[in-house]
Amino acid sequence: MLRVITGSAKGRKLKVPRGHSVRPTPEIARGALFNILGETVTGSRFLDLFAGSGSIGIEALSRGASYAAFVELNPSVCKILAQNLERCGFTPVSRIYSLDAVAFLPILLRSEAPFDVVFLDPPYEGTFCQKFLTQLPQYDIVTDTGLVVAQHFFKCKELESFSPYHLQRRQRFGDTVLSFFSRS
C-alpha cells in the first residue's frame, strides 16, 4: 500500500490496483516532485493524467491544492481511485474521468478551467509521453504560469521541448525521470 506523505491526509493509506499494470510513482520521487513544486501546489488546480491509484493528485490535495481532476482509462482502477479519494476526504474537491487521456483533452477544454499543474505518468512502453506532450499546446489547458510535469522512463530522450513549453528541470530516480516544463 502507498501512503500520503504529508499535509492534511498525511499517513493515509491508498489502495493500489493489482494486476492492472499500474506503476505507482515511488515515494522518493513523489516526495521530490512536491519538494520541487513547493508552494506552487497551494491553492492550485491540479490535473493527474494516467492517474492509476491517484497518489500524485491526492498528494497535491493533501498539500493544499484547491481542486484535482483525475483521468484514468480503466474503470476498475477508477473505482479504487474513488475509494482513495473518499478515504482521504477529497471527493468534494475532485473529479474522476474514466477516459483515454488524449481523447480527454477536447472535453477538458470545454468542461474545466485551465490547470496550474498538469502531471502525466503514461505507460513507459511506446511514445505516449511524446504524443501527449505534442498535442497538449493546441488545447490551452495550462495557465500561463503553469507547469507540465512528465514522469517517464530514463531512456526516453525525446522530451526536451514542445512549443511553447521548454524543459526547465529533469530529475532521475532509478529508472524513473521527472521532467518539468513551463512556457518561460
CSV table of N, CA and C in Angstrom, one decimal, residues 33-170:
chain,number,residue,atom,x,y,z
A,33,LEU,N,9.1,15.4,-6.2
A,33,LEU,CA,8.2,16.2,-7.0
A,33,LEU,C,7.6,17.3,-6.3
A,34,PHE,N,7.0,17.0,-5.1
A,34,PHE,CA,6.4,18.0,-4.3
A,34,PHE,C,7.3,19.0,-3.6
A,35,ASN,N,8.5,18.6,-3.3
A,35,ASN,CA,9.5,19.5,-2.8
A,35,ASN,C,9.9,20.5,-3.9
A,36,ILE,N,10.0,20.0,-5.1
A,36,ILE,CA,10.3,20.9,-6.3
A,36,ILE,C,9.2,21.9,-6.5
A,37,LEU,N,7.9,21.3,-6.5
A,37,LEU,CA,6.8,22.2,-6.8
A,37,LEU,C,6.6,23.2,-5.7
A,38,GLY,N,6.9,22.8,-4.4
A,38,GLY,CA,6.8,23.7,-3.3
A,38,GLY,C,5.4,24.4,-3.1
A,39,GLU,N,5.4,25.7,-2.9
A,39,GLU,CA,4.2,26.4,-2.7
A,39,GLU,C,3.3,26.6,-4.0
A,40,THR,N,3.8,26.1,-5.1
A,40,THR,CA,3.1,26.2,-6.3
A,40,THR,C,1.8,25.4,-6.2
A,41,VAL,N,1.8,24.3,-5.4
A,41,VAL,CA,0.7,23.4,-5.2
A,41,VAL,C,-0.5,24.1,-4.4
A,42,THR,N,-0.1,24.9,-3.4
A,42,THR,CA,-1.1,25.5,-2.5
A,42,THR,C,-2.1,26.4,-3.3
A,43,GLY,N,-3.4,26.0,-3.2
A,43,GLY,CA,-4.4,26.8,-4.0
A,43,GLY,C,-4.5,26.5,-5.4
A,44,SER,N,-3.7,25.5,-5.9
A,44,SER,CA,-3.7,25.3,-7.4
A,44,SER,C,-4.8,24.3,-7.8
A,45,ARG,N,-5.0,24.4,-9.1
A,45,ARG,CA,-5.9,23.4,-9.8
A,45,ARG,C,-4.9,22.4,-10.5
A,46,PHE,N,-5.1,21.1,-10.1
A,46,PHE,CA,-4.1,20.1,-10.4
A,46,PHE,C,-4.8,19.0,-11.3
A,47,LEU,N,-4.1,18.6,-12.4
A,47,LEU,CA,-4.6,17.6,-13.3
A,47,LEU,C,-3.6,16.4,-13.3
A,48,ASP,N,-4.2,15.2,-12.9
A,48,ASP,CA,-3.4,14.0,-12.8
A,48,ASP,C,-3.8,13.1,-13.9
A,49,LEU,N,-3.0,13.0,-15.0
A,49,LEU,CA,-3.3,12.2,-16.2
A,49,LEU,C,-2.7,10.8,-16.1
A,50,PHE,N,-3.4,9.8,-16.6
A,50,PHE,CA,-2.9,8.4,-16.4
A,50,PHE,C,-2.8,8.1,-14.9
A,51,ALA,N,-3.9,8.5,-14.2
A,51,ALA,CA,-3.8,8.6,-12.7
A,51,ALA,C,-3.6,7.4,-11.9
A,52,GLY,N,-4.0,6.2,-12.4
A,52,GLY,CA,-3.8,5.0,-11.6
A,52,GLY,C,-4.5,5.1,-10.2
A,53,SER,N,-3.8,4.9,-9.2
A,53,SER,CA,-4.3,5.0,-7.8
A,53,SER,C,-4.6,6.4,-7.4
A,54,GLY,N,-4.1,7.4,-8.1
A,54,GLY,CA,-4.4,8.8,-7.8
A,54,GLY,C,-3.4,9.4,-6.8
A,55,SER,N,-2.3,8.6,-6.5
A,55,SER,CA,-1.4,9.1,-5.4
A,55,SER,C,-0.8,10.5,-5.7
A,56,ILE,N,-0.6,10.9,-6.9
A,56,ILE,CA,0.0,12.2,-7.2
A,56,ILE,C,-1.0,13.3,-6.9
A,57,GLY,N,-2.2,13.2,-7.5
A,57,GLY,CA,-3.2,14.2,-7.3
A,57,GLY,C,-3.7,14.2,-5.9
A,58,ILE,N,-3.8,13.1,-5.2
A,58,ILE,CA,-4.2,13.1,-3.8
A,58,ILE,C,-3.1,13.7,-2.9
A,59,GLU,N,-1.9,13.5,-3.2
A,59,GLU,CA,-0.8,14.2,-2.5
A,59,GLU,C,-0.9,15.7,-2.7
A,60,ALA,N,-1.2,16.1,-3.9
A,60,ALA,CA,-1.4,17.6,-4.2
A,60,ALA,C,-2.6,18.1,-3.4
A,61,LEU,N,-3.7,17.4,-3.3
A,61,LEU,CA,-4.8,17.9,-2.5
A,61,LEU,C,-4.4,17.9,-1.0
A,62,SER,N,-3.7,16.9,-0.6
A,62,SER,CA,-3.3,16.9,0.8
A,62,SER,C,-2.4,18.1,1.2
A,63,ARG,N,-1.6,18.6,0.2
A,63,ARG,CA,-0.7,19.7,0.4
A,63,ARG,C,-1.3,21.0,0.0
A,64,GLY,N,-2.6,21.1,-0.2
A,64,GLY,CA,-3.3,22.3,-0.3
A,64,GLY,C,-3.8,22.7,-1.7
A,65,ALA,N,-3.8,21.8,-2.7
A,65,ALA,CA,-4.4,22.1,-4.0
A,65,ALA,C,-5.9,22.4,-3.7
A,66,SER,N,-6.5,23.3,-4.5
A,66,SER,CA,-7.9,23.6,-4.3
A,66,SER,C,-8.8,22.6,-5.0
A,67,TYR,N,-8.3,21.9,-6.0
A,67,TYR,CA,-9.1,21.0,-6.9
A,67,TYR,C,-8.1,20.1,-7.6
A,68,ALA,N,-8.6,18.9,-7.9
A,68,ALA,CA,-7.8,18.0,-8.7
A,68,ALA,C,-8.7,17.2,-9.6
A,69,ALA,N,-8.4,17.1,-10.9
A,69,ALA,CA,-9.1,16.2,-11.8
A,69,ALA,C,-8.2,15.0,-12.1
A,70,PHE,N,-8.7,13.9,-12.2
A,70,PHE,CA,-8.0,12.6,-12.4
A,70,PHE,C,-8.5,12.0,-13.7
A,71,VAL,N,-7.6,11.6,-14.6
A,71,VAL,CA,-8.0,10.9,-15.8
A,71,VAL,C,-7.4,9.5,-15.8
A,72,GLU,N,-8.2,8.5,-15.9
A,72,GLU,CA,-7.7,7.1,-15.9
A,72,GLU,C,-8.7,6.3,-16.8
A,73,LEU,N,-8.1,5.6,-17.7
A,73,LEU,CA,-8.9,4.9,-18.7
A,73,LEU,C,-9.6,3.6,-18.1
A,74,ASN,N,-9.0,2.9,-17.2
A,74,ASN,CA,-9.5,1.6,-16.7
A,74,ASN,C,-10.6,1.8,-15.7
A,75,PRO,N,-11.9,1.4,-15.9
A,75,PRO,CA,-13.0,1.7,-15.0
A,75,PRO,C,-12.7,1.0,-13.6
A,76,SER,N,-12.1,-0.2,-13.6
A,76,SER,CA,-11.9,-0.8,-12.3
A,76,SER,C,-10.9,-0.1,-11.5
A,77,VAL,N,-9.9,0.5,-12.2
A,77,VAL,CA,-8.9,1.3,-11.5
A,77,VAL,C,-9.5,2.6,-11.0
A,78,CYS,N,-10.5,3.2,-11.8
A,78,CYS,CA,-11.2,4.4,-11.3
A,78,CYS,C,-12.0,4.1,-10.0
A,79,LYS,N,-12.5,2.9,-9.9
A,79,LYS,CA,-13.2,2.6,-8.6
A,79,LYS,C,-12.3,2.7,-7.4
A,80,ILE,N,-11.1,2.1,-7.6
A,80,ILE,CA,-10.1,2.2,-6.5
A,80,ILE,C,-9.7,3.6,-6.2
A,81,LEU,N,-9.5,4.4,-7.3
A,81,LEU,CA,-9.1,5.8,-7.2
A,81,LEU,C,-10.2,6.5,-6.4
A,82,ALA,N,-11.5,6.3,-6.7
A,82,ALA,CA,-12.6,6.9,-6.0
A,82,ALA,C,-12.6,6.5,-4.5
A,83,GLN,N,-12.3,5.3,-4.2
A,83,GLN,CA,-12.2,4.8,-2.8
A,83,GLN,C,-11.0,5.6,-2.1
A,84,ASN,N,-9.9,5.8,-2.8
A,84,ASN,CA,-8.8,6.5,-2.2
A,84,ASN,C,-9.2,8.0,-1.9
A,85,LEU,N,-9.9,8.6,-2.8
A,85,LEU,CA,-10.3,10.0,-2.6
A,85,LEU,C,-11.3,10.1,-1.4
A,86,GLU,N,-12.2,9.1,-1.4
A,86,GLU,CA,-13.2,9.1,-0.2
A,86,GLU,C,-12.4,8.9,1.1
A,87,ARG,N,-11.5,8.0,1.1
A,87,ARG,CA,-10.7,7.7,2.3
A,87,ARG,C,-10.0,8.9,2.8
A,88,CYS,N,-9.6,9.8,1.9
A,88,CYS,CA,-8.8,11.0,2.3
A,88,CYS,C,-9.7,12.2,2.5
A,89,GLY,N,-11.0,12.0,2.2
A,89,GLY,CA,-12.0,13.2,2.3
A,89,GLY,C,-11.9,14.2,1.2
A,90,PHE,N,-11.4,13.8,0.0
A,90,PHE,CA,-11.2,14.7,-1.1
A,90,PHE,C,-12.2,14.6,-2.2
A,91,THR,N,-13.3,13.8,-2.0
A,91,THR,CA,-14.3,13.6,-3.1
A,91,THR,C,-14.9,14.9,-3.5
A,92,PRO,N,-15.2,15.9,-2.5
A,92,PRO,CA,-15.9,17.1,-2.9
A,92,PRO,C,-15.0,18.1,-3.7
A,93,VAL,N,-13.7,17.9,-3.7
A,93,VAL,CA,-12.8,18.8,-4.4
A,93,VAL,C,-12.0,18.1,-5.5
A,94,SER,N,-12.7,17.1,-6.1
A,94,SER,CA,-12.0,16.3,-7.1
A,94,SER,C,-13.1,15.8,-8.1
A,95,ARG,N,-12.6,15.3,-9.3
A,95,ARG,CA,-13.4,14.7,-10.3
A,95,ARG,C,-12.6,13.7,-11.0
A,96,ILE,N,-13.2,12.5,-11.2
A,96,ILE,CA,-12.6,11.4,-12.0
A,96,ILE,C,-13.2,11.3,-13.3
A,97,TYR,N,-12.4,11.2,-14.4
A,97,TYR,CA,-12.8,11.0,-15.7
A,97,TYR,C,-12.3,9.6,-16.2
A,98,SER,N,-13.2,8.7,-16.5
A,98,SER,CA,-12.7,7.4,-17.0
A,98,SER,C,-12.7,7.4,-18.5
A,99,LEU,N,-11.6,8.0,-19.0
A,99,LEU,CA,-11.4,8.3,-20.4
A,99,LEU,C,-9.9,8.1,-20.8
A,100,ASP,N,-9.6,7.9,-22.0
A,100,ASP,CA,-8.3,8.0,-22.6
A,100,ASP,C,-7.8,9.4,-22.4
A,101,ALA,N,-6.6,9.6,-22.0
A,101,ALA,CA,-6.0,11.0,-21.7
A,101,ALA,C,-6.0,11.8,-22.9
A,102,VAL,N,-5.6,11.3,-24.1
A,102,VAL,CA,-5.5,12.1,-25.3
A,102,VAL,C,-6.9,12.5,-25.8
A,103,ALA,N,-7.9,11.6,-25.7
A,103,ALA,CA,-9.2,11.9,-26.1
A,103,ALA,C,-9.9,12.8,-25.1
A,104,PHE,N,-9.4,12.9,-23.9
A,104,PHE,CA,-9.9,13.8,-22.9
A,104,PHE,C,-9.6,15.2,-23.1
A,105,LEU,N,-8.6,15.6,-23.8
A,105,LEU,CA,-8.2,17.0,-24.0
A,105,LEU,C,-9.3,17.9,-24.5
A,106,PRO,N,-10.0,17.5,-25.6
A,106,PRO,CA,-11.0,18.4,-26.1
A,106,PRO,C,-12.2,18.6,-25.1
A,107,ILE,N,-12.5,17.5,-24.3
A,107,ILE,CA,-13.5,17.5,-23.3
A,107,ILE,C,-13.1,18.5,-22.2
A,108,LEU,N,-11.8,18.4,-21.8
A,108,LEU,CA,-11.3,19.2,-20.7
A,108,LEU,C,-11.4,20.7,-21.1
A,109,LEU,N,-11.1,21.0,-22.3
A,109,LEU,CA,-11.1,22.4,-22.8
A,109,LEU,C,-12.6,23.0,-22.6
A,110,ARG,N,-13.6,22.1,-22.8
A,110,ARG,CA,-15.0,22.6,-22.7
A,110,ARG,C,-15.5,22.6,-21.3
A,111,SER,N,-15.0,21.7,-20.5
A,111,SER,CA,-15.6,21.5,-19.2
A,111,SER,C,-14.9,21.9,-17.9
A,112,GLU,N,-13.6,22.2,-18.1
A,112,GLU,CA,-12.8,22.6,-16.9
A,112,GLU,C,-12.0,23.9,-17.2
A,113,ALA,N,-11.7,24.6,-16.2
A,113,ALA,CA,-10.9,25.8,-16.4
A,113,ALA,C,-9.4,25.3,-16.5
A,114,PRO,N,-8.5,26.2,-17.0
A,114,PRO,CA,-7.1,25.8,-17.1
A,114,PRO,C,-6.5,25.3,-15.7
A,115,PHE,N,-5.5,24.5,-15.8
A,115,PHE,CA,-4.8,24.0,-14.6
A,115,PHE,C,-3.5,24.7,-14.4
A,116,ASP,N,-3.1,24.7,-13.1
A,116,ASP,CA,-1.8,25.3,-12.7
A,116,ASP,C,-0.7,24.3,-12.9
A,117,VAL,N,-1.1,23.0,-12.6
A,117,VAL,CA,-0.1,21.9,-12.7
A,117,VAL,C,-0.7,20.8,-13.4
A,118,VAL,N,-0.1,20.3,-14.5
A,118,VAL,CA,-0.5,19.1,-15.2
A,118,VAL,C,0.6,18.0,-15.0
A,119,PHE,N,0.2,16.9,-14.4
A,119,PHE,CA,1.1,15.8,-14.2
A,119,PHE,C,0.7,14.6,-15.1
A,120,LEU,N,1.6,14.0,-15.8
A,120,LEU,CA,1.3,12.8,-16.6
A,120,LEU,C,2.3,11.7,-16.3
A,121,ASP,N,1.8,10.5,-16.2
A,121,ASP,CA,2.6,9.4,-16.0
A,121,ASP,C,2.1,8.2,-16.9
A,122,PRO,N,2.3,8.4,-18.2
A,122,PRO,CA,1.8,7.4,-19.1
A,122,PRO,C,2.6,6.1,-19.1
A,123,PRO,N,2.1,5.0,-19.7
A,123,PRO,CA,2.9,3.8,-19.7
A,123,PRO,C,4.3,4.1,-20.3
A,124,TYR,N,5.3,3.4,-19.8
A,124,TYR,CA,6.7,3.6,-20.2
A,124,TYR,C,6.9,3.1,-21.6
A,125,GLU,N,6.1,2.1,-22.0
A,125,GLU,CA,6.3,1.5,-23.3
A,125,GLU,C,5.8,2.5,-24.4
A,126,GLY,N,6.4,2.5,-25.5
A,126,GLY,CA,5.9,3.3,-26.6
A,126,GLY,C,6.2,4.7,-26.5
A,127,THR,N,5.5,5.6,-27.2
A,127,THR,CA,5.8,7.0,-27.2
A,127,THR,C,4.6,7.8,-26.7
A,128,PHE,N,3.9,7.3,-25.6
A,128,PHE,CA,2.8,8.0,-25.1
A,128,PHE,C,3.1,9.4,-24.6
A,129,CYS,N,4.2,9.6,-23.9
A,129,CYS,CA,4.6,10.9,-23.4
A,129,CYS,C,4.8,11.9,-24.6
A,130,GLN,N,5.5,11.5,-25.6
A,130,GLN,CA,5.8,12.4,-26.7
A,130,GLN,C,4.5,12.7,-27.4
A,131,LYS,N,3.6,11.7,-27.7
A,131,LYS,CA,2.4,12.0,-28.4
A,131,LYS,C,1.5,13.0,-27.6
A,132,PHE,N,1.4,12.7,-26.3
A,132,PHE,CA,0.6,13.6,-25.5
A,132,PHE,C,1.1,15.0,-25.4
A,133,LEU,N,2.4,15.1,-25.1
A,133,LEU,CA,3.0,16.5,-25.0
A,133,LEU,C,2.9,17.3,-26.3
A,134,THR,N,3.1,16.7,-27.4
A,134,THR,CA,3.0,17.4,-28.7
A,134,THR,C,1.6,17.9,-29.0
A,135,GLN,N,0.6,17.2,-28.4
A,135,GLN,CA,-0.8,17.6,-28.6
A,135,GLN,C,-1.3,18.6,-27.6
A,136,LEU,N,-0.7,18.6,-26.4
A,136,LEU,CA,-1.1,19.5,-25.3
A,136,LEU,C,-1.3,20.9,-25.6
A,137,PRO,N,-0.3,21.6,-26.3
A,137,PRO,CA,-0.4,23.0,-26.5
A,137,PRO,C,-1.6,23.5,-27.3
A,138,GLN,N,-2.2,22.7,-28.2
A,138,GLN,CA,-3.3,23.1,-29.0
A,138,GLN,C,-4.6,23.2,-28.2
A,139,TYR,N,-4.6,22.7,-27.0
A,139,TYR,CA,-5.8,22.7,-26.2
A,139,TYR,C,-5.8,23.8,-25.1
A,140,ASP,N,-4.6,24.4,-24.9
A,140,ASP,CA,-4.5,25.5,-23.9
A,140,ASP,C,-5.2,25.3,-22.6
A,141,ILE,N,-4.8,24.2,-22.0
A,141,ILE,CA,-5.4,23.8,-20.7
A,141,ILE,C,-4.5,24.1,-19.5
A,142,VAL,N,-3.3,24.7,-19.7
A,142,VAL,CA,-2.4,25.1,-18.7
A,142,VAL,C,-2.4,26.6,-18.6
A,143,THR,N,-2.4,27.1,-17.3
A,143,THR,CA,-2.4,28.5,-17.1
A,143,THR,C,-1.0,29.1,-17.7
A,144,ASP,N,-1.0,30.4,-17.9
A,144,ASP,CA,0.3,31.0,-18.5
A,144,ASP,C,1.5,30.7,-17.6
A,145,THR,N,1.3,30.6,-16.3
A,145,THR,CA,2.4,30.4,-15.4
A,145,THR,C,2.5,29.0,-14.9
A,146,GLY,N,1.7,28.1,-15.5
A,146,GLY,CA,1.6,26.7,-15.1
A,146,GLY,C,2.7,25.9,-15.5
A,147,LEU,N,2.7,24.7,-14.9
A,147,LEU,CA,3.8,23.7,-15.1
A,147,LEU,C,3.2,22.4,-15.7
A,148,VAL,N,4.0,21.7,-16.5
A,148,VAL,CA,3.7,20.4,-17.0
A,148,VAL,C,4.8,19.5,-16.5
A,149,VAL,N,4.4,18.4,-15.8
A,149,VAL,CA,5.4,17.5,-15.3
A,149,VAL,C,5.1,16.1,-15.9
A,150,ALA,N,6.2,15.6,-16.5
A,150,ALA,CA,6.0,14.3,-17.1
A,150,ALA,C,6.9,13.3,-16.4
A,151,GLN,N,6.3,12.2,-16.0
A,151,GLN,CA,7.1,11.1,-15.4
A,151,GLN,C,7.3,10.1,-16.6
A,152,HIS,N,8.6,9.7,-16.8
A,152,HIS,CA,8.8,8.8,-17.9
A,152,HIS,C,10.1,7.9,-17.6
A,153,PHE,N,10.3,7.0,-18.5
A,153,PHE,CA,11.4,6.1,-18.4
A,153,PHE,C,12.7,6.8,-18.7
A,154,PHE,N,13.8,6.5,-18.0
A,154,PHE,CA,15.0,7.3,-18.2
A,154,PHE,C,15.6,7.2,-19.6
A,155,LYS,N,15.2,6.2,-20.4
A,155,LYS,CA,15.8,6.1,-21.8
A,155,LYS,C,15.0,6.9,-22.8
A,156,CYS,N,13.9,7.5,-22.3
A,156,CYS,CA,13.1,8.4,-23.2
A,156,CYS,C,13.8,9.7,-23.3
A,157,LYS,N,14.5,9.9,-24.4
A,157,LYS,CA,15.3,11.1,-24.6
A,157,LYS,C,14.6,12.2,-25.4
A,158,GLU,N,13.5,11.9,-26.0
A,158,GLU,CA,12.8,12.9,-26.9
A,158,GLU,C,12.2,14.0,-26.2
A,159,LEU,N,12.1,14.0,-24.9
A,159,LEU,CA,11.4,15.0,-24.2
A,159,LEU,C,12.3,16.2,-23.8
A,160,GLU,N,12.5,17.1,-24.7
A,160,GLU,CA,13.3,18.3,-24.5
A,160,GLU,C,12.5,19.5,-24.4
A,161,SER,N,11.7,19.7,-25.4
A,161,SER,CA,10.8,20.9,-25.5
A,161,SER,C,9.6,20.6,-26.5
A,162,PHE,N,8.5,21.2,-26.3
A,162,PHE,CA,7.4,21.1,-27.2
A,162,PHE,C,6.7,22.5,-27.1
A,163,SER,N,6.8,23.2,-28.2
A,163,SER,CA,6.4,24.6,-28.3
A,163,SER,C,5.0,24.8,-27.8
A,164,PRO,N,4.7,25.7,-26.9
A,164,PRO,CA,5.6,26.8,-26.4
A,164,PRO,C,6.3,26.4,-25.1
A,165,TYR,N,6.3,25.1,-24.7
A,165,TYR,CA,6.9,24.7,-23.4
A,165,TYR,C,8.4,24.3,-23.6
A,166,HIS,N,9.1,24.6,-22.6
A,166,HIS,CA,10.6,24.3,-22.6
A,166,HIS,C,10.9,23.6,-21.3
A,167,LEU,N,11.9,22.7,-21.4
A,167,LEU,CA,12.3,21.9,-20.3
A,167,LEU,C,13.0,22.8,-19.3
A,168,GLN,N,12.6,22.8,-18.1
A,168,GLN,CA,13.2,23.6,-17.0
A,168,GLN,C,14.1,22.8,-16.1
A,169,ARG,N,13.7,21.6,-15.9
A,169,ARG,CA,14.4,20.7,-15.0
A,169,ARG,C,14.1,19.3,-15.2
A,170,ARG,N,15.1,18.4,-14.9
A,170,ARG,CA,14.9,17.0,-15.1
A,170,ARG,C,15.6,16.3,-13.9
